Amino acid sequence: MEAPHSPAAETTAAITANVTVTARLAVESPEQMQELGRRLAKLLRPGDLVMLTGELGAGKTTLTRGLGEGLGVRGAVTSPTFVISRVHPSLTGGPALVHVDAYRLGGGLDEMEDLDLDVSLPESVVVVEWGDGKVEDLTEDRLHVLIHRVVGDTDDDRREVTLTGYGARWAQVDPALLAG
């Protein structure tokens, strides 16, 4: 026998799917950015989509290198700008890291379909640099990392990082854990 229809349950599910959790923190050096990646890796699991946004040189690949270390994946994590996507298999039995640089890709999920991210996502952690407006439709649950750096004539390594989790998956995560 089928359970009776519950409008309240539908409303709760709809609200939960759009919940966001946000943490902000200061990062003082590339080493700290990499360490942030290692800490975030402890929160990640197969099926997670991480979108990275920031100016050129902001630290997106440095953060991803830390994610790779924390996930225990094979291979050096470097910018996939010219190859578009790299897969780093796990050395520890955990999820693979799929690292995508969408900078040179056009808009929308259509062009991203050739990368088969929807196939990789359930068993991997997918990290997309420059993914705004291109990969949001892959899943309602995603972690968006915005890295802001001082621009102009400066050697300053300081960054302001905003971590925003979208969807029910990230509603379960304490914002303090995101900030480390």
PDB file of C-alpha atoms in Angstrom:
ATOM      1  CA  MET A   1       0.000   0.000   0.000  1.00  0.00           C
ATOM      2  CA  GLU A   2       1.351   3.407  -0.961  1.00  0.00           C
ATOM      3  CA  ALA A   3       1.933   5.998   1.754  1.00  0.00           C
ATOM      4  CA  PRO A   4      -0.501   8.925   1.727  1.00  0.00           C
ATOM      5  CA  HIS A   5       0.620  12.098  -0.046  1.00  0.00           C
ATOM      6  CA  SER A   6       2.108  14.632   2.376  1.00  0.00           C
ATOM      7  CA  PRO A   7       2.320  18.283   1.254  1.00  0.00           C
ATOM      8  CA  ALA A   8       4.268  19.084   4.437  1.00  0.00           C
ATOM      9  CA  ALA A   9       6.943  16.521   3.543  1.00  0.00           C
ATOM     10  CA  GLU A  10       7.235  17.998   0.034  1.00  0.00           C
ATOM     11  CA  THR A  11       7.588  21.511   1.454  1.00  0.00           C
ATOM     12  CA  THR A  12      10.263  20.359   3.923  1.00  0.00           C
ATOM     13  CA  ALA A  13      12.176  18.610   1.137  1.00  0.00           C
ATOM     14  CA  ALA A  14      12.007  21.706  -1.082  1.00  0.00           C
ATOM     15  CA  ILE A  15      13.247  23.978   1.707  1.00  0.00           C
ATOM     16  CA  THR A  16      16.043  21.573   2.671  1.00  0.00           C
ATOM     17  CA  ALA A  17      17.217  21.322  -0.947  1.00  0.00           C
ATOM     18  CA  ASN A  18      17.874  25.069  -1.059  1.00  0.00           C
ATOM     19  CA  VAL A  19      19.507  25.480   2.353  1.00  0.00           C
ATOM     20  CA  THR A  20      22.909  27.139   2.325  1.00  0.00           C
ATOM     21  CA  VAL A  21      25.673  27.130   4.868  1.00  0.00           C
ATOM     22  CA  THR A  22      28.447  29.719   4.707  1.00  0.00           C
ATOM     23  CA  ALA A  23      31.831  30.188   6.323  1.00  0.00           C
ATOM     24  CA  ARG A  24      34.376  32.948   5.716  1.00  0.00           C
ATOM     25  CA  LEU A  25      38.048  32.837   6.534  1.00  0.00           C
ATOM     26  CA  ALA A  26      41.347  34.560   5.845  1.00  0.00           C
ATOM     27  CA  VAL A  27      44.196  32.665   4.231  1.00  0.00           C
ATOM     28  CA  GLU A  28      47.630  34.235   4.567  1.00  0.00           C
ATOM     29  CA  SER A  29      49.806  32.100   2.262  1.00  0.00           C
ATOM     30  CA  PRO A  30      49.797  29.414  -0.439  1.00  0.00           C
ATOM     31  CA  GLU A  31      50.745  26.898   2.253  1.00  0.00           C
ATOM     32  CA  GLN A  32      47.642  27.828   4.244  1.00  0.00           C
ATOM     33  CA  MET A  33      45.505  27.531   1.081  1.00  0.00           C
ATOM     34  CA  GLN A  34      46.845  24.021   0.536  1.00  0.00           C
ATOM     35  CA  GLU A  35      46.186  23.196   4.193  1.00  0.00           C
ATOM     36  CA  LEU A  36      42.592  24.453   3.779  1.00  0.00           C
ATOM     37  CA  GLY A  37      42.244  21.970   0.915  1.00  0.00           C
ATOM     38  CA  ARG A  38      43.542  19.132   3.112  1.00  0.00           C
ATOM     39  CA  ARG A  39      41.027  20.056   5.852  1.00  0.00           C
ATOM     40  CA  LEU A  40      38.121  20.311   3.396  1.00  0.00           C
ATOM     41  CA  ALA A  41      39.015  16.902   1.946  1.00  0.00           C
ATOM     42  CA  LYS A  42      38.065  15.347   5.284  1.00  0.00           C
ATOM     43  CA  LEU A  43      34.489  16.574   4.729  1.00  0.00           C
ATOM     44  CA  LEU A  44      34.192  15.415   1.132  1.00  0.00           C
ATOM     45  CA  ARG A  45      32.645  12.168  -0.041  1.00  0.00           C
ATOM     46  CA  PRO A  46      31.765  10.538  -3.360  1.00  0.00           C
ATOM     47  CA  GLY A  47      29.191  12.594  -5.230  1.00  0.00           C
ATOM     48  CA  ASP A  48      30.416  15.964  -3.993  1.00  0.00           C
ATOM     49  CA  LEU A  49      30.740  18.818  -6.477  1.00  0.00           C
ATOM     50  CA  VAL A  50      33.105  21.635  -5.525  1.00  0.00           C
ATOM     51  CA  MET A  51      33.026  24.809  -7.622  1.00  0.00           C
ATOM     52  CA  LEU A  52      36.038  27.143  -7.361  1.00  0.00           C
ATOM     53  CA  THR A  53      35.763  30.813  -8.287  1.00  0.00           C
ATOM     54  CA  GLY A  54      38.489  33.442  -8.158  1.00  0.00           C
ATOM     55  CA  GLU A  55      40.729  35.625 -10.246  1.00  0.00           C
ATOM     56  CA  LEU A  56      43.699  34.218 -12.116  1.00  0.00           C
ATOM     57  CA  GLY A  57      46.325  33.365  -9.517  1.00  0.00           C
ATOM     58  CA  ALA A  58      43.841  33.411  -6.637  1.00  0.00           C
ATOM     59  CA  GLY A  59      44.769  29.918  -5.439  1.00  0.00           C
ATOM     60  CA  LYS A  60      42.162  27.601  -6.980  1.00  0.00           C
ATOM     61  CA  THR A  61      44.695  24.993  -8.106  1.00  0.00           C
ATOM     62  CA  THR A  62      46.646  25.332  -4.841  1.00  0.00           C
ATOM     63  CA  LEU A  63      43.442  24.567  -2.919  1.00  0.00           C
ATOM     64  CA  THR A  64      42.767  21.605  -5.233  1.00  0.00           C
ATOM     65  CA  ARG A  65      46.305  20.309  -4.641  1.00  0.00           C
ATOM     66  CA  GLY A  66      45.483  20.237  -0.928  1.00  0.00           C
ATOM     67  CA  LEU A  67      42.201  18.445  -1.660  1.00  0.00           C
ATOM     68  CA  GLY A  68      44.142  15.828  -3.618  1.00  0.00           C
ATOM     69  CA  GLU A  69      46.593  15.339  -0.754  1.00  0.00           C
ATOM     70  CA  GLY A  70      43.772  15.068   1.754  1.00  0.00           C
ATOM     71  CA  LEU A  71      41.881  12.571  -0.414  1.00  0.00           C
ATOM     72  CA  GLY A  72      45.052  10.526  -0.973  1.00  0.00           C
ATOM     73  CA  VAL A  73      44.941  10.513  -4.761  1.00  0.00           C
ATOM     74  CA  ARG A  74      47.567   9.512  -7.299  1.00  0.00           C
ATOM     75  CA  GLY A  75      49.438  12.008  -9.431  1.00  0.00           C
ATOM     76  CA  ALA A  76      50.498  15.598  -9.084  1.00  0.00           C
ATOM     77  CA  VAL A  77      47.516  17.939  -9.000  1.00  0.00           C
ATOM     78  CA  THR A  78      48.277  20.667 -11.506  1.00  0.00           C
ATOM     79  CA  SER A  79      46.082  23.037 -13.469  1.00  0.00           C
ATOM     80  CA  PRO A  80      44.165  21.170 -16.185  1.00  0.00           C
ATOM     81  CA  THR A  81      43.782  24.359 -18.265  1.00  0.00           C
ATOM     82  CA  PHE A  82      44.946  22.823 -21.539  1.00  0.00           C
ATOM     83  CA  VAL A  83      43.641  19.286 -21.065  1.00  0.00           C
ATOM     84  CA  ILE A  84      40.377  20.579 -19.499  1.00  0.00           C
ATOM     85  CA  SER A  85      40.016  17.622 -17.114  1.00  0.00           C
ATOM     86  CA  ARG A  86      42.214  15.230 -15.129  1.00  0.00           C
ATOM     87  CA  VAL A  87      41.206  12.203 -13.108  1.00  0.00           C
ATOM     88  CA  HIS A  88      43.296  11.339 -10.057  1.00  0.00           C
ATOM     89  CA  PRO A  89      42.443   7.835  -8.775  1.00  0.00           C
ATOM     90  CA  SER A  90      42.502   7.196  -5.055  1.00  0.00           C
ATOM     91  CA  LEU A  91      45.467   5.433  -3.502  1.00  0.00           C
ATOM     92  CA  THR A  92      43.518   4.783  -0.303  1.00  0.00           C
ATOM     93  CA  GLY A  93      40.241   3.257  -1.521  1.00  0.00           C
ATOM     94  CA  GLY A  94      38.436   6.600  -1.320  1.00  0.00           C
ATOM     95  CA  PRO A  95      36.843   8.580  -4.118  1.00  0.00           C
ATOM     96  CA  ALA A  96      38.805   9.678  -7.182  1.00  0.00           C
ATOM     97  CA  LEU A  97      39.374  13.397  -7.693  1.00  0.00           C
ATOM     98  CA  VAL A  98      38.116  14.730 -11.028  1.00  0.00           C
ATOM     99  CA  HIS A  99      39.724  18.150 -11.560  1.00  0.00           C
ATOM    100  CA  VAL A 100      38.214  20.320 -14.304  1.00  0.00           C
ATOM    101  CA  ASP A 101      39.237  23.738 -15.572  1.00  0.00           C
ATOM    102  CA  ALA A 102      36.256  25.200 -17.435  1.00  0.00           C
ATOM    103  CA  TYR A 103      38.001  28.513 -18.218  1.00  0.00           C
ATOM    104  CA  ARG A 104      38.267  27.838 -21.953  1.00  0.00           C
ATOM    105  CA  LEU A 105      34.828  26.244 -22.247  1.00  0.00           C
ATOM    106  CA  GLY A 106      31.744  28.126 -23.379  1.00  0.00           C
ATOM    107  CA  GLY A 107      28.679  28.579 -21.263  1.00  0.00           C
ATOM    108  CA  GLY A 108      26.251  26.035 -19.972  1.00  0.00           C
ATOM    109  CA  LEU A 109      26.160  22.372 -19.164  1.00  0.00           C
ATOM    110  CA  ASP A 110      25.849  21.405 -22.858  1.00  0.00           C
ATOM    111  CA  GLU A 111      29.565  21.824 -23.541  1.00  0.00           C
ATOM    112  CA  MET A 112      30.413  20.187 -20.226  1.00  0.00           C
ATOM    113  CA  GLU A 113      28.457  17.049 -21.228  1.00  0.00           C
ATOM    114  CA  ASP A 114      31.395  15.851 -23.333  1.00  0.00           C
ATOM    115  CA  LEU A 115      33.353  15.458 -20.093  1.00  0.00           C
ATOM    116  CA  ASP A 116      30.738  13.005 -18.702  1.00  0.00           C
ATOM    117  CA  LEU A 117      30.815  14.682 -15.298  1.00  0.00           C
ATOM    118  CA  ASP A 118      27.335  13.372 -14.579  1.00  0.00           C
ATOM    119  CA  VAL A 119      28.744   9.842 -14.936  1.00  0.00           C
ATOM    120  CA  SER A 120      31.828  10.564 -12.783  1.00  0.00           C
ATOM    121  CA  LEU A 121      30.028  12.502 -10.052  1.00  0.00           C
ATOM    122  CA  PRO A 122      28.369   9.660  -8.077  1.00  0.00           C
ATOM    123  CA  GLU A 123      31.652   7.884  -7.289  1.00  0.00           C
ATOM    124  CA  SER A 124      34.098  10.807  -7.369  1.00  0.00           C
ATOM    125  CA  VAL A 125      34.745  14.220  -5.892  1.00  0.00           C
ATOM    126  CA  VAL A 126      34.446  16.619  -8.822  1.00  0.00           C
ATOM    127  CA  VAL A 127      36.245  19.974  -8.545  1.00  0.00           C
ATOM    128  CA  VAL A 128      35.517  22.553 -11.247  1.00  0.00           C
ATOM    129  CA  GLU A 129      37.521  25.737 -11.591  1.00  0.00           C
ATOM    130  CA  TRP A 130      35.661  28.515 -13.447  1.00  0.00           C
ATOM    131  CA  GLY A 131      32.431  26.502 -13.282  1.00  0.00           C
ATOM    132  CA  ASP A 132      29.994  29.340 -12.548  1.00  0.00           C
ATOM    133  CA  GLY A 133      27.056  29.167 -14.922  1.00  0.00           C
ATOM    134  CA  LYS A 134      28.303  25.857 -16.327  1.00  0.00           C
ATOM    135  CA  VAL A 135      27.898  23.040 -13.797  1.00  0.00           C
ATOM    136  CA  GLU A 136      25.250  24.071 -11.271  1.00  0.00           C
ATOM    137  CA  ASP A 137      22.703  21.824 -12.976  1.00  0.00           C
ATOM    138  CA  LEU A 138      24.771  18.707 -12.229  1.00  0.00           C
ATOM    139  CA  THR A 139      23.414  18.589  -8.677  1.00  0.00           C
ATOM    140  CA  GLU A 140      21.500  20.672  -6.158  1.00  0.00           C
ATOM    141  CA  ASP A 141      24.163  19.804  -3.588  1.00  0.00           C
ATOM    142  CA  ARG A 142      27.440  21.614  -4.131  1.00  0.00           C
ATOM    143  CA  LEU A 143      30.168  23.486  -2.291  1.00  0.00           C
ATOM    144  CA  HIS A 144      31.073  26.824  -3.841  1.00  0.00           C
ATOM    145  CA  VAL A 145      34.464  28.233  -2.861  1.00  0.00           C
ATOM    146  CA  LEU A 146      35.012  31.898  -3.702  1.00  0.00           C
ATOM    147  CA  ILE A 147      38.617  33.049  -3.375  1.00  0.00           C
ATOM    148  CA  HIS A 148      39.220  36.783  -3.396  1.00  0.00           C
ATOM    149  CA  ARG A 149      42.745  38.144  -3.568  1.00  0.00           C
ATOM    150  CA  VAL A 150      44.153  41.626  -3.436  1.00  0.00           C
ATOM    151  CA  VAL A 151      44.590  42.769  -7.030  1.00  0.00           C
ATOM    152  CA  GLY A 152      46.895  45.386  -8.445  1.00  0.00           C
ATOM    153  CA  ASP A 153      50.565  46.024  -7.849  1.00  0.00           C
ATOM    154  CA  THR A 154      51.093  43.910  -4.759  1.00  0.00           C
ATOM    155  CA  ASP A 155      52.940  40.791  -3.646  1.00  0.00           C
ATOM    156  CA  ASP A 156      50.361  40.164  -0.946  1.00  0.00           C
ATOM    157  CA  ASP A 157      49.449  36.465  -0.561  1.00  0.00           C
ATOM    158  CA  ARG A 158      46.407  37.158   1.622  1.00  0.00           C
ATOM    159  CA  ARG A 159      43.094  35.761   0.399  1.00  0.00           C
ATOM    160  CA  GLU A 160      39.546  35.959   1.671  1.00  0.00           C
ATOM    161  CA  VAL A 161      37.799  32.629   1.153  1.00  0.00           C
ATOM    162  CA  THR A 162      34.027  32.197   1.313  1.00  0.00           C
ATOM    163  CA  LEU A 163      32.726  28.637   1.446  1.00  0.00           C
ATOM    164  CA  THR A 164      29.038  28.223   0.644  1.00  0.00           C
ATOM    165  CA  GLY A 165      27.333  24.852   0.744  1.00  0.00           C
ATOM    166  CA  TYR A 166      24.099  24.441  -1.191  1.00  0.00           C
ATOM    167  CA  GLY A 167      21.499  21.735  -0.742  1.00  0.00           C
ATOM    168  CA  ALA A 168      20.572  19.143   1.819  1.00  0.00           C
ATOM    169  CA  ARG A 169      24.045  17.552   1.747  1.00  0.00           C
ATOM    170  CA  TRP A 170      25.716  20.726   3.033  1.00  0.00           C
ATOM    171  CA  ALA A 171      22.875  21.673   5.389  1.00  0.00           C
ATOM    172  CA  GLN A 172      24.151  18.762   7.511  1.00  0.00           C
ATOM    173  CA  VAL A 173      27.637  20.288   7.810  1.00  0.00           C
ATOM    174  CA  ASP A 174      28.503  22.606  10.688  1.00  0.00           C
ATOM    175  CA  PRO A 175      29.855  25.903   9.204  1.00  0.00           C
ATOM    176  CA  ALA A 176      32.650  25.811  11.791  1.00  0.00           C
ATOM    177  CA  LEU A 177      33.921  22.607  10.138  1.00  0.00           C
ATOM    178  CA  LEU A 178      34.133  24.416   6.806  1.00  0.00           C
ATOM    179  CA  ALA A 179      36.276  27.129   8.341  1.00  0.00           C
ATOM    180  CA  GLY A 180      38.503  24.590  10.068  1.00  0.00           C
TER     181      GLY A 180
END
